[in-house]
mmCIF file of C-alpha atoms and ligand atoms in Angstrom:
data_model
loop_
_atom_site.group_PDB
_atom_site.id
_atom_site.type_symbol
_atom_site.label_atom_id
_atom_site.label_comp_id
_atom_site.label_asym_id
_atom_site.label_seq_id
_atom_site.Cartn_x
_atom_site.Cartn_y
_atom_site.Cartn_z
ATOM 1 C CA MET P 1 -22.176 1.728 11.164
ATOM 2 C CA ALA P 2 -19.136 0.613 9.218
ATOM 3 C CA ASP P 3 -16.100 -0.429 11.195
ATOM 4 C CA LEU P 4 -13.553 2.170 9.965
ATOM 5 C CA ILE P 5 -9.864 1.431 10.363
ATOM 6 C CA LEU P 6 -8.794 4.695 8.663
ATOM 7 C CA GLU P 7 -10.493 7.958 8.289
ATOM 8 C CA THR P 8 -9.409 11.309 7.126
ATOM 9 C CA ARG P 9 -11.342 14.499 7.965
ATOM 10 C CA ASN P 10 -10.918 17.491 5.612
ATOM 11 C CA LEU P 11 -7.358 16.361 4.884
ATOM 12 C CA THR P 12 -5.611 19.107 2.913
ATOM 13 C CA LYS P 13 -2.014 19.649 1.595
ATOM 14 C CA GLU P 14 -0.911 22.826 -0.029
ATOM 15 C CA PHE P 15 2.421 23.265 -1.733
ATOM 16 C CA LYS P 16 3.158 26.996 -2.009
ATOM 17 C CA GLY P 17 -0.406 27.897 -2.772
ATOM 18 C CA PHE P 18 -1.165 24.823 -4.876
ATOM 19 C CA THR P 19 -3.622 22.465 -3.282
ATOM 20 C CA ALA P 20 -2.497 18.933 -4.031
ATOM 21 C CA VAL P 21 -4.962 17.290 -1.546
ATOM 22 C CA ASN P 22 -8.167 19.211 -0.978
ATOM 23 C CA ASN P 23 -10.485 18.565 1.891
ATOM 24 C CA VAL P 24 -10.410 14.813 1.549
ATOM 25 C CA ASN P 25 -12.774 12.692 3.712
ATOM 26 C CA LEU P 26 -11.589 9.229 3.116
ATOM 27 C CA LYS P 27 -13.163 6.217 4.918
ATOM 28 C CA VAL P 28 -11.509 2.877 4.762
ATOM 29 C CA GLU P 29 -13.394 -0.053 6.220
ATOM 30 C CA ARG P 30 -11.649 -2.769 8.121
ATOM 31 C CA GLY P 31 -10.961 -5.889 6.048
ATOM 32 C CA HIS P 32 -11.471 -4.179 2.729
ATOM 33 C CA ILE P 33 -9.167 -3.847 -0.219
ATOM 34 C CA HIS P 34 -9.756 -0.154 -0.959
ATOM 35 C CA ALA P 35 -8.462 1.448 -4.102
ATOM 36 C CA LEU P 36 -7.571 5.048 -4.477
ATOM 37 C CA ILE P 37 -7.677 5.951 -8.192
ATOM 38 C CA GLY P 38 -7.514 9.115 -10.340
ATOM 39 C CA PRO P 39 -5.755 10.641 -13.205
ATOM 40 C CA ASN P 40 -2.008 11.459 -13.055
ATOM 41 C CA GLY P 41 -1.308 14.255 -10.702
ATOM 42 C CA ALA P 42 -4.665 13.777 -8.787
ATOM 43 C CA GLY P 43 -2.916 13.608 -5.395
ATOM 44 C CA LYS P 44 -2.913 9.913 -4.708
ATOM 45 C CA THR P 45 0.773 9.719 -3.734
ATOM 46 C CA THR P 46 0.511 12.927 -1.714
ATOM 47 C CA CYS P 47 -2.379 11.380 0.131
ATOM 48 C CA PHE P 48 -0.201 8.323 0.944
ATOM 49 C CA ASN P 49 2.548 10.617 2.083
ATOM 50 C CA LEU P 50 0.176 12.339 4.416
ATOM 51 C CA LEU P 51 -1.168 9.026 5.766
ATOM 52 C CA THR P 52 2.332 7.730 6.478
ATOM 53 C CA LYS P 53 3.508 11.083 7.803
ATOM 54 C CA PHE P 54 6.159 11.666 5.195
ATOM 55 C CA LEU P 55 4.296 14.944 4.703
ATOM 56 C CA THR P 56 2.554 17.048 7.263
ATOM 57 C CA PRO P 57 -0.953 18.086 6.366
ATOM 58 C CA THR P 58 -1.727 21.767 5.972
ATOM 59 C CA SER P 59 -4.998 21.101 7.713
ATOM 60 C CA GLY P 60 -7.385 18.334 8.486
ATOM 61 C CA GLN P 61 -7.116 15.152 10.615
ATOM 62 C CA ILE P 62 -6.215 11.502 10.246
ATOM 63 C CA PHE P 63 -7.724 8.748 12.436
ATOM 64 C CA PHE P 64 -6.477 5.195 12.700
ATOM 65 C CA ASN P 65 -8.637 2.811 14.655
ATOM 66 C CA GLY P 66 -10.553 5.835 16.008
ATOM 67 C CA LYS P 67 -7.344 7.426 17.289
ATOM 68 C CA ASP P 68 -6.164 10.809 15.997
ATOM 69 C CA ILE P 69 -2.776 10.143 14.488
ATOM 70 C CA THR P 70 -2.386 13.512 12.727
ATOM 71 C CA GLY P 71 0.547 14.479 14.921
ATOM 72 C CA ALA P 72 2.222 11.049 15.065
ATOM 73 C CA ARG P 73 5.666 10.467 13.643
ATOM 74 C CA PRO P 74 6.403 7.944 10.846
ATOM 75 C CA ALA P 75 7.967 5.403 13.105
ATOM 76 C CA GLN P 76 5.019 5.562 15.525
ATOM 77 C CA ILE P 77 2.601 4.967 12.679
ATOM 78 C CA ALA P 78 4.563 1.950 11.561
ATOM 79 C CA ARG P 79 4.655 0.443 15.102
ATOM 80 C CA MET P 80 0.896 0.904 15.183
ATOM 81 C CA GLY P 81 0.633 -1.262 12.100
ATOM 82 C CA VAL P 82 0.350 1.160 9.227
ATOM 83 C CA ILE P 83 2.957 -0.050 6.732
ATOM 84 C CA ARG P 84 3.684 1.229 3.283
ATOM 85 C CA SER P 85 5.140 -0.740 0.459
ATOM 86 C CA PHE P 86 7.044 1.676 -1.801
ATOM 87 C CA GLN P 87 6.324 2.641 -5.330
ATOM 88 C CA ILE P 88 9.988 2.174 -6.042
ATOM 89 C CA SER P 89 11.296 -1.154 -4.803
ATOM 90 C CA ALA P 90 12.772 -0.807 -1.329
ATOM 91 C CA VAL P 91 14.655 -4.015 -1.129
ATOM 92 C CA PHE P 92 18.419 -4.300 -0.866
ATOM 93 C CA PRO P 93 19.595 -5.682 -4.240
ATOM 94 C CA HIS P 94 22.871 -7.160 -3.153
ATOM 95 C CA MET P 95 21.415 -9.305 -0.360
ATOM 96 C CA SER P 96 19.668 -12.605 -0.788
ATOM 97 C CA VAL P 97 15.864 -12.804 -0.783
ATOM 98 C CA LEU P 98 15.862 -14.446 2.596
ATOM 99 C CA GLU P 99 18.145 -11.790 4.082
ATOM 100 C CA ASN P 100 15.823 -9.030 2.917
ATOM 101 C CA VAL P 101 12.868 -10.584 4.709
ATOM 102 C CA ARG P 102 15.037 -11.159 7.779
ATOM 103 C CA ILE P 103 15.894 -7.453 7.855
ATOM 104 C CA GLY P 104 12.205 -6.685 7.672
ATOM 105 C CA LEU P 105 11.598 -8.929 10.645
ATOM 106 C CA GLN P 106 14.427 -7.389 12.673
ATOM 107 C CA ARG P 107 13.247 -3.894 11.797
ATOM 108 C CA GLN P 108 9.851 -4.803 13.140
ATOM 109 C CA LEU P 109 11.394 -5.846 16.359
ATOM 110 C CA GLY P 110 13.100 -2.475 16.700
ATOM 111 C CA THR P 111 14.930 -2.021 19.996
ATOM 112 C CA SER P 112 14.634 -5.710 20.958
ATOM 113 C CA PHE P 113 17.123 -6.506 18.200
ATOM 114 C CA HIS P 114 19.682 -7.979 20.702
ATOM 115 C CA PHE P 115 17.234 -10.521 21.688
ATOM 116 C CA TRP P 116 17.570 -12.045 18.249
ATOM 117 C CA GLN P 117 21.456 -12.510 18.478
ATOM 118 C CA SER P 118 21.247 -15.855 20.193
ATOM 119 C CA SER P 119 21.417 -18.729 17.680
ATOM 120 C CA ALA P 120 18.152 -20.238 18.806
ATOM 121 C CA SER P 121 16.298 -17.010 18.056
ATOM 122 C CA LEU P 122 18.138 -16.570 14.885
ATOM 123 C CA GLU P 123 16.797 -19.965 13.830
ATOM 124 C CA ARG P 124 13.282 -18.796 14.623
ATOM 125 C CA LEU P 125 13.892 -15.697 12.643
ATOM 126 C CA ASP P 126 14.864 -17.744 9.569
ATOM 127 C CA GLU P 127 11.861 -19.949 10.150
ATOM 128 C CA ARG P 128 9.506 -16.992 10.138
ATOM 129 C CA ALA P 129 11.274 -15.518 7.086
ATOM 130 C CA LEU P 130 10.905 -18.750 5.168
ATOM 131 C CA GLN P 131 7.236 -18.828 6.110
ATOM 132 C CA LEU P 132 6.728 -15.374 4.727
ATOM 133 C CA LEU P 133 8.540 -16.339 1.546
ATOM 134 C CA ALA P 134 6.269 -19.271 1.157
ATOM 135 C CA GLU P 135 3.274 -17.003 1.640
ATOM 136 C CA VAL P 136 4.247 -14.877 -1.371
ATOM 137 C CA GLY P 137 5.427 -17.807 -3.511
ATOM 138 C CA LEU P 138 9.156 -17.164 -3.245
ATOM 139 C CA GLU P 139 10.150 -20.249 -1.270
ATOM 140 C CA GLY P 140 12.271 -21.427 -4.117
ATOM 141 C CA PHE P 141 14.221 -18.159 -4.254
ATOM 142 C CA ALA P 142 15.503 -17.915 -0.694
ATOM 143 C CA THR P 143 19.179 -17.918 -1.597
ATOM 144 C CA THR P 144 18.775 -15.930 -4.816
ATOM 145 C CA MET P 145 20.549 -12.593 -5.019
ATOM 146 C CA THR P 146 17.676 -10.092 -4.945
ATOM 147 C CA ALA P 147 19.097 -8.172 -7.940
ATOM 148 C CA ASP P 148 18.772 -11.325 -9.957
ATOM 149 C CA LEU P 149 14.979 -11.703 -9.278
ATOM 150 C CA PRO P 150 12.595 -11.037 -12.221
ATOM 151 C CA TYR P 151 10.697 -7.750 -11.676
ATOM 152 C CA GLY P 152 7.366 -9.185 -10.621
ATOM 153 C CA ARG P 153 9.067 -11.405 -8.030
ATOM 154 C CA LYS P 154 10.732 -8.337 -6.676
ATOM 155 C CA ARG P 155 7.320 -6.903 -5.968
ATOM 156 C CA ALA P 156 6.368 -10.152 -4.237
ATOM 157 C CA LEU P 157 9.430 -9.877 -2.105
ATOM 158 C CA GLU P 158 8.567 -6.255 -1.234
ATOM 159 C CA ILE P 159 5.150 -7.545 -0.110
ATOM 160 C CA ALA P 160 6.920 -10.200 2.078
ATOM 161 C CA THR P 161 9.127 -7.470 3.680
ATOM 162 C CA THR P 162 5.999 -5.425 4.324
ATOM 163 C CA LEU P 163 4.257 -8.462 5.875
ATOM 164 C CA ALA P 164 7.279 -8.910 8.032
ATOM 165 C CA MET P 165 6.413 -5.690 9.824
ATOM 166 C CA GLU P 166 3.051 -7.135 10.721
ATOM 167 C CA PRO P 167 0.760 -4.556 9.056
ATOM 168 C CA GLU P 168 -2.790 -4.095 10.112
ATOM 169 C CA LEU P 169 -3.171 -1.622 7.296
ATOM 170 C CA MET P 170 -1.014 -2.056 4.223
ATOM 171 C CA LEU P 171 -0.531 0.801 1.806
ATOM 172 C CA LEU P 172 0.458 -0.213 -1.686
ATOM 173 C CA ASP P 173 1.353 2.474 -4.236
ATOM 174 C CA GLU P 174 0.938 1.064 -7.735
ATOM 175 C CA PRO P 175 1.883 -2.468 -6.959
ATOM 176 C CA THR P 176 1.462 -3.630 -10.565
ATOM 177 C CA GLN P 177 3.167 -0.659 -12.161
ATOM 178 C CA GLY P 178 5.446 -1.579 -15.150
ATOM 179 C CA MET P 179 4.510 -5.264 -15.099
ATOM 180 C CA GLY P 180 3.626 -7.619 -17.879
ATOM 181 C CA HIS P 181 0.320 -9.505 -17.977
ATOM 182 C CA GLU P 182 1.545 -12.603 -16.115
ATOM 183 C CA ASP P 183 3.195 -10.630 -13.295
ATOM 184 C CA VAL P 184 0.114 -8.399 -12.959
ATOM 185 C CA HIS P 185 -1.990 -11.478 -12.491
ATOM 186 C CA ARG P 186 0.345 -13.075 -9.989
ATOM 187 C CA VAL P 187 0.732 -9.969 -7.947
ATOM 188 C CA THR P 188 -3.050 -9.309 -7.982
ATOM 189 C CA GLU P 189 -3.697 -12.820 -6.686
ATOM 190 C CA LEU P 190 -1.060 -12.248 -4.098
ATOM 191 C CA ILE P 191 -2.608 -9.107 -2.787
ATOM 192 C CA LYS P 192 -5.992 -10.756 -2.595
ATOM 193 C CA LYS P 193 -4.336 -13.573 -0.662
ATOM 194 C CA VAL P 194 -2.483 -11.399 1.855
ATOM 195 C CA SER P 195 -5.539 -9.245 2.429
ATOM 196 C CA ALA P 196 -6.979 -11.976 4.612
ATOM 197 C CA GLY P 197 -7.166 -10.647 8.136
ATOM 198 C CA ARG P 198 -5.859 -7.266 6.973
ATOM 199 C CA THR P 199 -6.843 -4.054 5.321
ATOM 200 C CA ILE P 200 -5.251 -2.862 2.116
ATOM 201 C CA LEU P 201 -5.390 0.683 0.723
ATOM 202 C CA MET P 202 -3.820 0.744 -2.794
ATOM 203 C CA VAL P 203 -3.185 3.175 -5.489
ATOM 204 C CA GLU P 204 -3.746 1.457 -8.840
ATOM 205 C CA HIS P 205 -4.048 2.500 -12.411
ATOM 206 C CA ASN P 206 -4.936 -0.827 -13.840
ATOM 207 C CA MET P 207 -8.702 -0.962 -13.873
ATOM 208 C CA ASN P 208 -8.714 -4.757 -14.323
ATOM 209 C CA VAL P 209 -6.920 -5.129 -11.035
ATOM 210 C CA VAL P 210 -9.215 -2.560 -9.302
ATOM 211 C CA SER P 211 -12.439 -4.192 -10.596
ATOM 212 C CA GLY P 212 -11.087 -7.620 -9.889
ATOM 213 C CA ILE P 213 -10.106 -7.403 -6.195
ATOM 214 C CA CYS P 214 -11.167 -4.033 -4.728
ATOM 215 C CA ASP P 215 -14.156 -3.855 -2.357
ATOM 216 C CA ARG P 216 -14.455 -0.070 -2.532
ATOM 217 C CA ILE P 217 -12.939 2.657 -4.662
ATOM 218 C CA SER P 218 -12.360 6.327 -3.998
ATOM 219 C CA VAL P 219 -11.752 8.522 -7.009
ATOM 220 C CA LEU P 220 -9.493 11.589 -6.668
ATOM 221 C CA GLN P 221 -9.462 14.410 -9.143
ATOM 222 C CA ARG P 222 -7.302 17.513 -8.786
ATOM 223 C CA GLY P 223 -6.891 16.757 -5.033
ATOM 224 C CA ALA P 224 -10.494 16.345 -4.227
ATOM 225 C CA LEU P 225 -12.559 13.228 -3.772
ATOM 226 C CA LEU P 226 -14.863 12.909 -6.798
ATOM 227 C CA ALA P 227 -16.692 9.765 -6.046
ATOM 228 C CA GLU P 228 -16.687 6.737 -3.741
ATOM 229 C CA GLY P 229 -18.338 3.300 -3.984
ATOM 230 C CA SER P 230 -18.057 -0.132 -5.574
ATOM 231 C CA TYR P 231 -16.431 -0.465 -8.964
ATOM 232 C CA ALA P 232 -19.809 -0.774 -10.575
ATOM 233 C CA GLU P 233 -20.959 2.420 -8.968
ATOM 234 C CA VAL P 234 -17.968 4.608 -9.614
ATOM 235 C CA SER P 235 -17.414 3.310 -13.209
ATOM 236 C CA ARG P 236 -20.820 4.365 -14.258
ATOM 237 C CA ASN P 237 -20.631 7.736 -12.490
ATOM 238 C CA PRO P 238 -20.716 10.430 -15.341
ATOM 239 C CA GLN P 239 -18.215 12.717 -13.457
ATOM 240 C CA VAL P 240 -15.761 9.846 -13.101
ATOM 241 C CA MET P 241 -16.154 8.920 -16.813
ATOM 242 C CA GLU P 242 -15.468 12.523 -17.659
ATOM 243 C CA ALA P 243 -12.373 12.676 -15.454
ATOM 244 C CA TYR P 244 -11.141 9.579 -17.314
ATOM 245 C CA MET P 245 -11.911 10.999 -20.745
ATOM 246 C CA GLY P 246 -9.547 9.723 -23.368
ATOM 247 C CA THR P 247 -7.781 6.383 -23.225
ATOM 248 C CA SER P 248 -8.590 5.692 -19.654
ATOM 249 C CA ALA P 249 -12.336 5.898 -20.325
ATOM 250 C CA THR P 250 -12.030 2.910 -22.544
ATOM 251 C CA GLU P 251 -9.937 1.246 -19.847
ATOM 252 C CA LEU P 252 -12.704 1.994 -17.313
ATOM 253 C CA GLN P 253 -15.370 0.445 -19.507
ATOM 254 C CA GLY P 254 -13.317 -2.435 -20.640
ATOM 255 C CA ALA P 255 -12.730 -3.667 -17.054
ATOM 256 C CA GLN P 256 -16.480 -3.778 -16.418
ATOM 257 C CA GLY P 257 -17.302 -6.911 -18.328
HETATM 258 N N1 ATP D 301 6.685 18.311 -3.024
HETATM 259 C C1 ATP D 301 5.829 18.862 -3.919
HETATM 260 N N2 ATP D 301 5.993 20.165 -4.228
HETATM 261 C C2 ATP D 301 5.156 20.722 -5.048
HETATM 262 N N3 ATP D 301 4.153 20.133 -5.732
HETATM 263 C C3 ATP D 301 4.045 18.761 -5.450
HETATM 264 C C4 ATP D 301 4.839 18.090 -4.562
HETATM 265 N N4 ATP D 301 4.411 16.787 -4.528
HETATM 266 C C5 ATP D 301 3.416 16.659 -5.448
HETATM 267 N N5 ATP D 301 3.126 17.905 -6.025
HETATM 268 C C6 ATP D 301 2.060 18.179 -6.954
HETATM 269 O O1 ATP D 301 0.862 17.702 -6.392
HETATM 270 C C7 ATP D 301 -0.003 17.080 -7.441
HETATM 271 C C8 ATP D 301 -0.309 15.685 -6.973
HETATM 272 O O2 ATP D 301 0.774 14.872 -7.145
HETATM 273 P P1 ATP D 301 0.802 13.308 -6.717
HETATM 274 O O3 ATP D 301 2.211 12.783 -6.918
HETATM 275 O O4 ATP D 301 0.212 13.182 -5.319
HETATM 276 O O5 ATP D 301 -0.212 12.744 -7.826
HETATM 277 P P2 ATP D 301 -0.590 11.244 -8.103
HETATM 278 O O6 ATP D 301 -2.083 11.158 -8.126
HETATM 279 O O7 ATP D 301 0.149 10.319 -7.277
HETATM 280 O O8 ATP D 301 -0.039 11.146 -9.664
HETATM 281 P P3 ATP D 301 0.496 9.781 -10.438
HETATM 282 O O9 ATP D 301 -0.692 9.064 -10.865
HETATM 283 O O10 ATP D 301 1.176 10.437 -11.629
HETATM 284 O O11 ATP D 301 1.424 9.092 -9.524
HETATM 285 C C9 ATP D 301 0.835 17.139 -8.698
HETATM 286 O O12 ATP D 301 0.388 18.300 -9.426
HETATM 287 C C10 ATP D 301 2.236 17.370 -8.208
HETATM 288 O O13 ATP D 301 3.036 18.086 -9.175
HETATM 289 MG MG1 MG D 302 1.602 8.776 -7.638
#
């Protein structure tokens, strides 16, 4: 039996009669990098919104570490270790890179914030923040104003602020979106690196990224789960190939080699 960190049972979300997520049974294995793929409008982001409780499901259940979290609130989910990194960069542009990570650390501490006001503990906070920056390759950018960071580095910072929250399960919505070749490569390597000892569920359109680092792939189409398996399995699935007809079909094939 697989060790499931996350499971949905018949997860469904309707918007005024339109079914955006339709009876989805998603199973994410602990330690995996799991990709959620599918054409535009397939329901991937809605799925993420359900998992992080930004949306309430119309029906169905969500289990995290075997516990039913369907009724939990967003903050509770975060405290349990389910942390989402945003599709749109969620860092403060007019603060330094280090300050952004520090805020992430303080947020993780929640109500014990006051504990960190002594100078000794502030030092420890900085130490941990620098450690996280090093982990994502930003040690040389600590004092840089976040707005001045190149795009790809901003995504790395976002990952650092997510790591500050001590995620057990990290949700990444299109982490390489809008990036050039080099940044895609760097962020892909970074995701692979930070996946050690964690589980990652990511929405990703770049099939090179998916085939390169993902252990398992779930394919959504019109809100429903179309296929699930390794990249080799799903990419040769006729239904998946049909769903990706057009430019993406070539993408799917191209990433196979
Ligand atoms: N709040 C909402 N109200 C009504 N319809 C919505 C709402 N949110 C999403 N939808 C619809 O649900 C469907 C799924 O949208 P979703 O954003 O989850 O797709 P996606 O797979 O993330 O697409 P993309 O690859 O473009 O990001 C779309 O048809 C969208 O228009
Ligand atoms: Mg989306």
